[in-house]
Amino acid sequence: MAKHSPVVGRYVTIDVDGYEYKVFYLRNGTGVPLVCQHTAGCHNHQWRGLLEDPEITANYDVIAYDLARHGKSDPPTNREWWKEEYLLTAEHFMNFITTFCDALELDRPIFMGSSFGGNVALQLALHHPDKFRAVIPVEAAEHAPGFFLDLWRHPHANAAQVCASGVWDLMAPQSPEMDRWQTWHYYTQGAEVFKGDLHFYSVDHDMRGQLGNIDTRRCPVIMMTGTYDYLTPPDATENTARQIPGGIYIEMEDIGHFPMSENYPLFAVYLKEALHIIENKTASSAPA
Amino acid sequence: MVMSVRDWAVRFSEASDRDQTIGAMAKYFTCTYLWDMGTAKVIVEMVDGKVYRINVDPAPMDAYDFALRASPQTWREFARPIPAPMFHGIWSASFRRDLKIEGNTLALMQNLRNFTVQFELLRKVGVPV
């Protein structure tokens, strides 16, 4: 008897700022759409635990896509993309996400992303609050400088190993070894885009002085960060959440920068708390 | 009681040469690095995945590709079975604590997979400070 997963994969073609992308996404569940963004230089398998968590998928339509150029989502099919350096910007990243959600005709999904996905979640809360029921920025901060490095794709080094081992100690030593090496394996697969992703993460994403303009009555913001995250350590996320009127911060003990991928059972405890908060907030703010 | 740097060198060499994760991709793991722990300094020479020599008394002109320098307290934190946050790796400690990474960092990147595994052997072997 074959052991099939309930998760299914599909492609959708979208146009984002004139770039045609054939986007791959994984999906499982029924209910409120929960759209998930992987971390920089990675792909949607980071959400494998969430996609197969029956406690979540009983009430949530979990959708984890590969950002263009990542995983099974190709680079733009209508551009000679190899002739220009890939440098992701906040505007293009947001346009990709909103276009993808529109293509799937999602009704005000919850958006959750980790690392650069968490940072874009903050951008979405500020610039597109009415398109999302809530956002869950994971391992995010208003500003995250220092990771836009040439060494990620230096031709004299094995870029796959540099990227994978370069993010190794973003994970907590307590996280299961199998899951940490699986995450390492994913990171060997995105070396060519990692630096370009980090252009958004460390350079173009700078929300200092803008957080007070986020309206959490329209789009609640629940931030979560692990204690072993050295890029956006807990105090950076807490400081960010504190500047957002109504912003909520949850600290995750003994986990790192890739919580959904390095230790899903522990991450799920905190995620369920965040979803419960969103349920309460969106129920009380629903029109009579 | 702090172990001697000579005893440490023997234990570290054995642990590294026996490590299966390093052994699985040992070929070309060749570099020379300095670990400056304040009260102890060592230069480790790696050749094709094996510890070729550990210099436990480096002279001023002894050569290496790259160096890791931090306080003895930080090295002791590295050696805990489960290090506290920000002491759990060379990136975290260089971003958030007093670890300095100096020299030819390209050589470090060329050997990063195995060097990272080897660095974490300190959690089993301990440190001579």
PDB file of N, CA, C and O in Angstrom, chain A residues 146-147 149 151-152 154 156-157 161-162 165-166 168-171 173-174 180-181 184 227-231 233-234, chain B residues 21 25 81-86 88-93 95-96 105-106 109-114 116-117 120 123:
ATOM      1  N   GLY A 146      23.818  43.267   7.459  1.00  0.00           N
ATOM      2  CA  GLY A 146      25.007  42.457   7.714  1.00  0.00           C
ATOM      3  C   GLY A 146      25.095  41.123   7.018  1.00  0.00           C
ATOM      4  O   GLY A 146      26.094  40.416   7.169  1.00  0.00           O
ATOM      5  N   PHE A 147      24.078  40.743   6.231  1.00  0.00           N
ATOM      6  CA  PHE A 147      24.116  39.406   5.633  1.00  0.00           C
ATOM      7  C   PHE A 147      24.197  39.450   4.112  1.00  0.00           C
ATOM      8  O   PHE A 147      24.166  38.405   3.473  1.00  0.00           O
ATOM      9  N   LEU A 149      26.403  39.385   1.607  1.00  0.00           N
ATOM     10  CA  LEU A 149      27.833  39.115   1.551  1.00  0.00           C
ATOM     11  C   LEU A 149      28.236  38.501   0.200  1.00  0.00           C
ATOM     12  O   LEU A 149      27.545  37.603  -0.308  1.00  0.00           O
ATOM     13  N   LEU A 151      30.611  36.483  -0.198  1.00  0.00           N
ATOM     14  CA  LEU A 151      31.089  35.108   0.019  1.00  0.00           C
ATOM     15  C   LEU A 151      30.012  34.055  -0.230  1.00  0.00           C
ATOM     16  O   LEU A 151      30.332  32.875  -0.400  1.00  0.00           O
ATOM     17  N   TRP A 152      28.747  34.455  -0.274  1.00  0.00           N
ATOM     18  CA  TRP A 152      27.688  33.460  -0.522  1.00  0.00           C
ATOM     19  C   TRP A 152      27.801  32.845  -1.908  1.00  0.00           C
ATOM     20  O   TRP A 152      27.344  31.724  -2.125  1.00  0.00           O
ATOM     21  N   HIS A 154      30.861  33.156  -3.992  1.00  0.00           N
ATOM     22  CA  HIS A 154      32.217  33.394  -4.471  1.00  0.00           C
ATOM     23  C   HIS A 154      32.629  32.219  -5.361  1.00  0.00           C
ATOM     24  O   HIS A 154      32.508  31.062  -4.969  1.00  0.00           O
ATOM     25  N   HIS A 156      35.353  30.930  -6.037  1.00  0.00           N
ATOM     26  CA  HIS A 156      36.469  30.106  -5.562  1.00  0.00           C
ATOM     27  C   HIS A 156      36.071  29.192  -4.403  1.00  0.00           C
ATOM     28  O   HIS A 156      36.928  28.521  -3.825  1.00  0.00           O
ATOM     29  N   ALA A 157      34.812  29.212  -4.032  1.00  0.00           N
ATOM     30  CA  ALA A 157      34.345  28.342  -2.942  1.00  0.00           C
ATOM     31  C   ALA A 157      33.118  27.573  -3.424  1.00  0.00           C
ATOM     32  O   ALA A 157      32.459  27.965  -4.391  1.00  0.00           O
ATOM     33  N   GLN A 161      27.806  24.604  -0.271  1.00  0.00           N
ATOM     34  CA  GLN A 161      28.206  24.308   1.109  1.00  0.00           C
ATOM     35  C   GLN A 161      28.364  25.577   1.938  1.00  0.00           C
ATOM     36  O   GLN A 161      28.066  25.580   3.132  1.00  0.00           O
ATOM     37  N   VAL A 162      28.833  26.643   1.303  1.00  0.00           N
ATOM     38  CA  VAL A 162      28.980  27.903   2.041  1.00  0.00           C
ATOM     39  C   VAL A 162      27.623  28.376   2.555  1.00  0.00           C
ATOM     40  O   VAL A 162      27.476  28.756   3.721  1.00  0.00           O
ATOM     41  N   SER A 165      26.245  25.611   5.249  1.00  0.00           N
ATOM     42  CA  SER A 165      26.949  25.624   6.532  1.00  0.00           C
ATOM     43  C   SER A 165      27.024  27.031   7.108  1.00  0.00           C
ATOM     44  O   SER A 165      27.175  27.187   8.319  1.00  0.00           O
ATOM     45  N   GLY A 166      26.891  28.027   6.249  1.00  0.00           N
ATOM     46  CA  GLY A 166      26.865  29.398   6.739  1.00  0.00           C
ATOM     47  C   GLY A 166      25.634  29.718   7.556  1.00  0.00           C
ATOM     48  O   GLY A 166      25.644  30.640   8.375  1.00  0.00           O
ATOM     49  N   TRP A 168      24.137  27.243   9.294  1.00  0.00           N
ATOM     50  CA  TRP A 168      24.003  26.116  10.230  1.00  0.00           C
ATOM     51  C   TRP A 168      23.744  26.591  11.659  1.00  0.00           C
ATOM     52  O   TRP A 168      22.854  26.099  12.347  1.00  0.00           O
ATOM     53  N   ASP A 169      24.551  27.547  12.108  1.00  0.00           N
ATOM     54  CA  ASP A 169      24.339  27.940  13.509  1.00  0.00           C
ATOM     55  C   ASP A 169      23.299  29.042  13.662  1.00  0.00           C
ATOM     56  O   ASP A 169      23.189  29.656  14.728  1.00  0.00           O
ATOM     57  N   LEU A 170      22.486  29.215  12.621  1.00  0.00           N
ATOM     58  CA  LEU A 170      21.226  29.938  12.852  1.00  0.00           C
ATOM     59  C   LEU A 170      20.216  29.014  13.530  1.00  0.00           C
ATOM     60  O   LEU A 170      19.175  29.462  14.005  1.00  0.00           O
ATOM     61  N   MET A 171      20.545  27.729  13.550  1.00  0.00           N
ATOM     62  CA  MET A 171      19.645  26.759  14.204  1.00  0.00           C
ATOM     63  C   MET A 171      20.125  26.458  15.616  1.00  0.00           C
ATOM     64  O   MET A 171      21.315  26.562  15.927  1.00  0.00           O
ATOM     65  N   PRO A 173      21.160  24.218  18.813  1.00  0.00           N
ATOM     66  CA  PRO A 173      21.787  22.899  18.953  1.00  0.00           C
ATOM     67  C   PRO A 173      20.832  21.833  19.479  1.00  0.00           C
ATOM     68  O   PRO A 173      21.062  20.642  19.270  1.00  0.00           O
ATOM     69  N   GLN A 174      19.757  22.267  20.139  1.00  0.00           N
ATOM     70  CA  GLN A 174      18.778  21.293  20.658  1.00  0.00           C
ATOM     71  C   GLN A 174      17.871  20.730  19.573  1.00  0.00           C
ATOM     72  O   GLN A 174      17.201  19.717  19.785  1.00  0.00           O
ATOM     73  N   ARG A 180      17.913  19.372  11.270  1.00  0.00           N
ATOM     74  CA  ARG A 180      18.924  20.388  10.963  1.00  0.00           C
ATOM     75  C   ARG A 180      19.671  20.032   9.673  1.00  0.00           C
ATOM     76  O   ARG A 180      19.924  20.902   8.848  1.00  0.00           O
ATOM     77  N   TRP A 181      19.985  18.755   9.494  1.00  0.00           N
ATOM     78  CA  TRP A 181      20.685  18.367   8.262  1.00  0.00           C
ATOM     79  C   TRP A 181      19.758  18.427   7.047  1.00  0.00           C
ATOM     80  O   TRP A 181      20.189  18.710   5.925  1.00  0.00           O
ATOM     81  N   TRP A 184      19.868  21.935   6.169  1.00  0.00           N
ATOM     82  CA  TRP A 184      21.183  22.137   5.516  1.00  0.00           C
ATOM     83  C   TRP A 184      21.094  21.704   4.040  1.00  0.00           C
ATOM     84  O   TRP A 184      21.548  22.423   3.142  1.00  0.00           O
ATOM     85  N   THR A 227      15.122  31.917  20.496  1.00  0.00           N
ATOM     86  CA  THR A 227      16.200  32.458  21.334  1.00  0.00           C
ATOM     87  C   THR A 227      17.591  32.211  20.737  1.00  0.00           C
ATOM     88  O   THR A 227      18.553  32.838  21.151  1.00  0.00           O
ATOM     89  N   TYR A 228      17.708  31.282  19.794  1.00  0.00           N
ATOM     90  CA  TYR A 228      19.015  31.005  19.187  1.00  0.00           C
ATOM     91  C   TYR A 228      19.221  31.739  17.864  1.00  0.00           C
ATOM     92  O   TYR A 228      20.156  31.435  17.128  1.00  0.00           O
ATOM     93  N   ASP A 229      18.366  32.678  17.550  1.00  0.00           N
ATOM     94  CA  ASP A 229      18.510  33.438  16.304  1.00  0.00           C
ATOM     95  C   ASP A 229      19.494  34.582  16.532  1.00  0.00           C
ATOM     96  O   ASP A 229      19.192  35.509  17.282  1.00  0.00           O
ATOM     97  N   TYR A 230      20.661  34.528  15.866  1.00  0.00           N
ATOM     98  CA  TYR A 230      21.629  35.613  16.049  1.00  0.00           C
ATOM     99  C   TYR A 230      21.439  36.738  15.044  1.00  0.00           C
ATOM    100  O   TYR A 230      21.938  37.843  15.225  1.00  0.00           O
ATOM    101  N   LEU A 231      20.706  36.489  13.947  1.00  0.00           N
ATOM    102  CA  LEU A 231      20.507  37.552  12.963  1.00  0.00           C
ATOM    103  C   LEU A 231      19.474  38.560  13.425  1.00  0.00           C
ATOM    104  O   LEU A 231      19.692  39.762  13.372  1.00  0.00           O
ATOM    105  N   PRO A 233      17.937  38.630  16.783  1.00  0.00           N
ATOM    106  CA  PRO A 233      17.793  38.057  18.123  1.00  0.00           C
ATOM    107  C   PRO A 233      16.509  38.542  18.796  1.00  0.00           C
ATOM    108  O   PRO A 233      15.893  39.521  18.337  1.00  0.00           O
ATOM    109  N   PRO A 234      16.102  37.854  19.834  1.00  0.00           N
ATOM    110  CA  PRO A 234      14.822  38.187  20.460  1.00  0.00           C
ATOM    111  C   PRO A 234      14.633  39.672  20.775  1.00  0.00           C
ATOM    112  O   PRO A 234      13.549  40.206  20.549  1.00  0.00           O
TER     113      PRO A 234
ATOM    114  N   THR B  21      31.017  12.300  10.116  1.00  0.00           N
ATOM    115  CA  THR B  21      30.484  13.382   9.270  1.00  0.00           C
ATOM    116  C   THR B  21      31.609  14.051   8.492  1.00  0.00           C
ATOM    117  O   THR B  21      31.458  14.355   7.305  1.00  0.00           O
ATOM    118  N   MET B  25      33.058  13.412   3.861  1.00  0.00           N
ATOM    119  CA  MET B  25      33.432  14.384   2.825  1.00  0.00           C
ATOM    120  C   MET B  25      34.818  14.955   3.128  1.00  0.00           C
ATOM    121  O   MET B  25      35.022  16.173   3.105  1.00  0.00           O
ATOM    122  N   PRO B  81      28.149  21.227  26.482  1.00  0.00           N
ATOM    123  CA  PRO B  81      27.426  20.233  25.666  1.00  0.00           C
ATOM    124  C   PRO B  81      26.297  20.858  24.844  1.00  0.00           C
ATOM    125  O   PRO B  81      26.101  20.503  23.674  1.00  0.00           O
ATOM    126  N   ILE B  82      25.567  21.783  25.465  1.00  0.00           N
ATOM    127  CA  ILE B  82      24.581  22.581  24.723  1.00  0.00           C
ATOM    128  C   ILE B  82      24.895  24.045  25.001  1.00  0.00           C
ATOM    129  O   ILE B  82      24.518  24.577  26.052  1.00  0.00           O
ATOM    130  N   PRO B  83      25.598  24.685  24.100  1.00  0.00           N
ATOM    131  CA  PRO B  83      25.981  26.082  24.342  1.00  0.00           C
ATOM    132  C   PRO B  83      24.762  26.998  24.472  1.00  0.00           C
ATOM    133  O   PRO B  83      23.705  26.742  23.873  1.00  0.00           O
ATOM    134  N   ALA B  84      24.937  28.051  25.224  1.00  0.00           N
ATOM    135  CA  ALA B  84      23.879  29.050  25.364  1.00  0.00           C
ATOM    136  C   ALA B  84      23.722  29.811  24.048  1.00  0.00           C
ATOM    137  O   ALA B  84      24.641  29.821  23.211  1.00  0.00           O
ATOM    138  N   PRO B  85      22.568  30.451  23.839  1.00  0.00           N
ATOM    139  CA  PRO B  85      22.381  31.246  22.627  1.00  0.00           C
ATOM    140  C   PRO B  85      23.528  32.226  22.400  1.00  0.00           C
ATOM    141  O   PRO B  85      24.028  32.835  23.351  1.00  0.00           O
ATOM    142  N   MET B  86      23.924  32.347  21.171  1.00  0.00           N
ATOM    143  CA  MET B  86      24.982  33.224  20.679  1.00  0.00           C
ATOM    144  C   MET B  86      26.384  32.655  20.908  1.00  0.00           C
ATOM    145  O   MET B  86      27.354  33.188  20.394  1.00  0.00           O
ATOM    146  N   HIS B  88      26.702  29.360  20.180  1.00  0.00           N
ATOM    147  CA  HIS B  88      26.470  28.056  19.566  1.00  0.00           C
ATOM    148  C   HIS B  88      27.087  27.934  18.176  1.00  0.00           C
ATOM    149  O   HIS B  88      26.778  26.985  17.460  1.00  0.00           O
ATOM    150  N   GLY B  89      27.962  28.844  17.797  1.00  0.00           N
ATOM    151  CA  GLY B  89      28.616  28.717  16.504  1.00  0.00           C
ATOM    152  C   GLY B  89      29.506  29.912  16.227  1.00  0.00           C
ATOM    153  O   GLY B  89      29.472  30.912  16.955  1.00  0.00           O
ATOM    154  N   ILE B  90      30.302  29.793  15.156  1.00  0.00           N
ATOM    155  CA  ILE B  90      31.247  30.879  14.871  1.00  0.00           C
ATOM    156  C   ILE B  90      30.543  32.108  14.312  1.00  0.00           C
ATOM    157  O   ILE B  90      30.979  33.232  14.510  1.00  0.00           O
ATOM    158  N   TRP B  91      29.425  31.888  13.608  1.00  0.00           N
ATOM    159  CA  TRP B  91      28.698  33.039  13.065  1.00  0.00           C
ATOM    160  C   TRP B  91      27.988  33.790  14.186  1.00  0.00           C
ATOM    161  O   TRP B  91      28.064  35.013  14.280  1.00  0.00           O
ATOM    162  N   SER B  92      27.299  33.047  15.025  1.00  0.00           N
ATOM    163  CA  SER B  92      26.551  33.696  16.111  1.00  0.00           C
ATOM    164  C   SER B  92      27.504  34.448  17.033  1.00  0.00           C
ATOM    165  O   SER B  92      27.239  35.585  17.425  1.00  0.00           O
ATOM    166  N   ALA B  93      28.626  33.821  17.363  1.00  0.00           N
ATOM    167  CA  ALA B  93      29.549  34.458  18.308  1.00  0.00           C
ATOM    168  C   ALA B  93      30.284  35.633  17.680  1.00  0.00           C
ATOM    169  O   ALA B  93      30.686  36.559  18.382  1.00  0.00           O
ATOM    170  N   PHE B  95      28.871  37.555  15.312  1.00  0.00           N
ATOM    171  CA  PHE B  95      27.862  38.615  15.174  1.00  0.00           C
ATOM    172  C   PHE B  95      27.508  39.225  16.533  1.00  0.00           C
ATOM    173  O   PHE B  95      27.260  40.423  16.628  1.00  0.00           O
ATOM    174  N   ARG B  96      27.444  38.392  17.580  1.00  0.00           N
ATOM    175  CA  ARG B  96      26.844  38.856  18.837  1.00  0.00           C
ATOM    176  C   ARG B  96      27.749  38.792  20.049  1.00  0.00           C
ATOM    177  O   ARG B  96      27.351  39.277  21.126  1.00  0.00           O
ATOM    178  N   THR B 105      39.508  34.635   4.941  1.00  0.00           N
ATOM    179  CA  THR B 105      38.193  34.034   5.203  1.00  0.00           C
ATOM    180  C   THR B 105      37.715  33.197   4.023  1.00  0.00           C
ATOM    181  O   THR B 105      36.853  32.326   4.199  1.00  0.00           O
ATOM    182  N   LEU B 106      38.287  33.429   2.829  1.00  0.00           N
ATOM    183  CA  LEU B 106      37.920  32.567   1.701  1.00  0.00           C
ATOM    184  C   LEU B 106      38.344  31.118   1.983  1.00  0.00           C
ATOM    185  O   LEU B 106      37.594  30.180   1.675  1.00  0.00           O
ATOM    186  N   MET B 109      35.750  29.671   4.106  1.00  0.00           N
ATOM    187  CA  MET B 109      34.536  29.348   3.357  1.00  0.00           C
ATOM    188  C   MET B 109      34.729  28.095   2.504  1.00  0.00           C
ATOM    189  O   MET B 109      33.813  27.292   2.344  1.00  0.00           O
ATOM    190  N   GLN B 110      35.911  27.913   1.962  1.00  0.00           N
ATOM    191  CA  GLN B 110      36.183  26.731   1.130  1.00  0.00           C
ATOM    192  C   GLN B 110      36.096  25.432   1.930  1.00  0.00           C
ATOM    193  O   GLN B 110      35.903  24.363   1.369  1.00  0.00           O
ATOM    194  N   ASN B 111      36.251  25.550   3.229  1.00  0.00           N
ATOM    195  CA  ASN B 111      36.247  24.363   4.096  1.00  0.00           C
ATOM    196  C   ASN B 111      35.137  24.434   5.135  1.00  0.00           C
ATOM    197  O   ASN B 111      35.188  23.742   6.162  1.00  0.00           O
ATOM    198  N   LEU B 112      34.124  25.247   4.863  1.00  0.00           N
ATOM    199  CA  LEU B 112      33.171  25.602   5.921  1.00  0.00           C
ATOM    200  C   LEU B 112      32.365  24.418   6.452  1.00  0.00           C
ATOM    201  O   LEU B 112      32.115  24.315   7.652  1.00  0.00           O
ATOM    202  N   ARG B 113      31.976  23.510   5.538  1.00  0.00           N
ATOM    203  CA  ARG B 113      31.170  22.382   6.022  1.00  0.00           C
ATOM    204  C   ARG B 113      31.912  21.604   7.095  1.00  0.00           C
ATOM    205  O   ARG B 113      31.415  21.397   8.205  1.00  0.00           O
ATOM    206  N   ASN B 114      33.112  21.190   6.764  1.00  0.00           N
ATOM    207  CA  ASN B 114      33.842  20.346   7.707  1.00  0.00           C
ATOM    208  C   ASN B 114      34.368  21.142   8.897  1.00  0.00           C
ATOM    209  O   ASN B 114      34.415  20.621  10.012  1.00  0.00           O
ATOM    210  N   THR B 116      32.926  23.585  10.340  1.00  0.00           N
ATOM    211  CA  THR B 116      31.799  23.776  11.268  1.00  0.00           C
ATOM    212  C   THR B 116      31.559  22.519  12.100  1.00  0.00           C
ATOM    213  O   THR B 116      31.347  22.598  13.317  1.00  0.00           O
ATOM    214  N   VAL B 117      31.633  21.383  11.445  1.00  0.00           N
ATOM    215  CA  VAL B 117      31.472  20.114  12.181  1.00  0.00           C
ATOM    216  C   VAL B 117      32.595  19.951  13.193  1.00  0.00           C
ATOM    217  O   VAL B 117      32.379  19.572  14.358  1.00  0.00           O
ATOM    218  N   GLU B 120      32.326  22.074  16.342  1.00  0.00           N
ATOM    219  CA  GLU B 120      31.351  21.574  17.322  1.00  0.00           C
ATOM    220  C   GLU B 120      31.879  20.366  18.105  1.00  0.00           C
ATOM    221  O   GLU B 120      31.274  19.979  19.112  1.00  0.00           O
ATOM    222  N   ARG B 123      32.374  20.570  21.903  1.00  0.00           N
ATOM    223  CA  ARG B 123      31.323  20.234  22.871  1.00  0.00           C
ATOM    224  C   ARG B 123      31.578  18.867  23.508  1.00  0.00           C
ATOM    225  O   ARG B 123      31.077  18.579  24.592  1.00  0.00           O
TER     226      ARG B 123
END
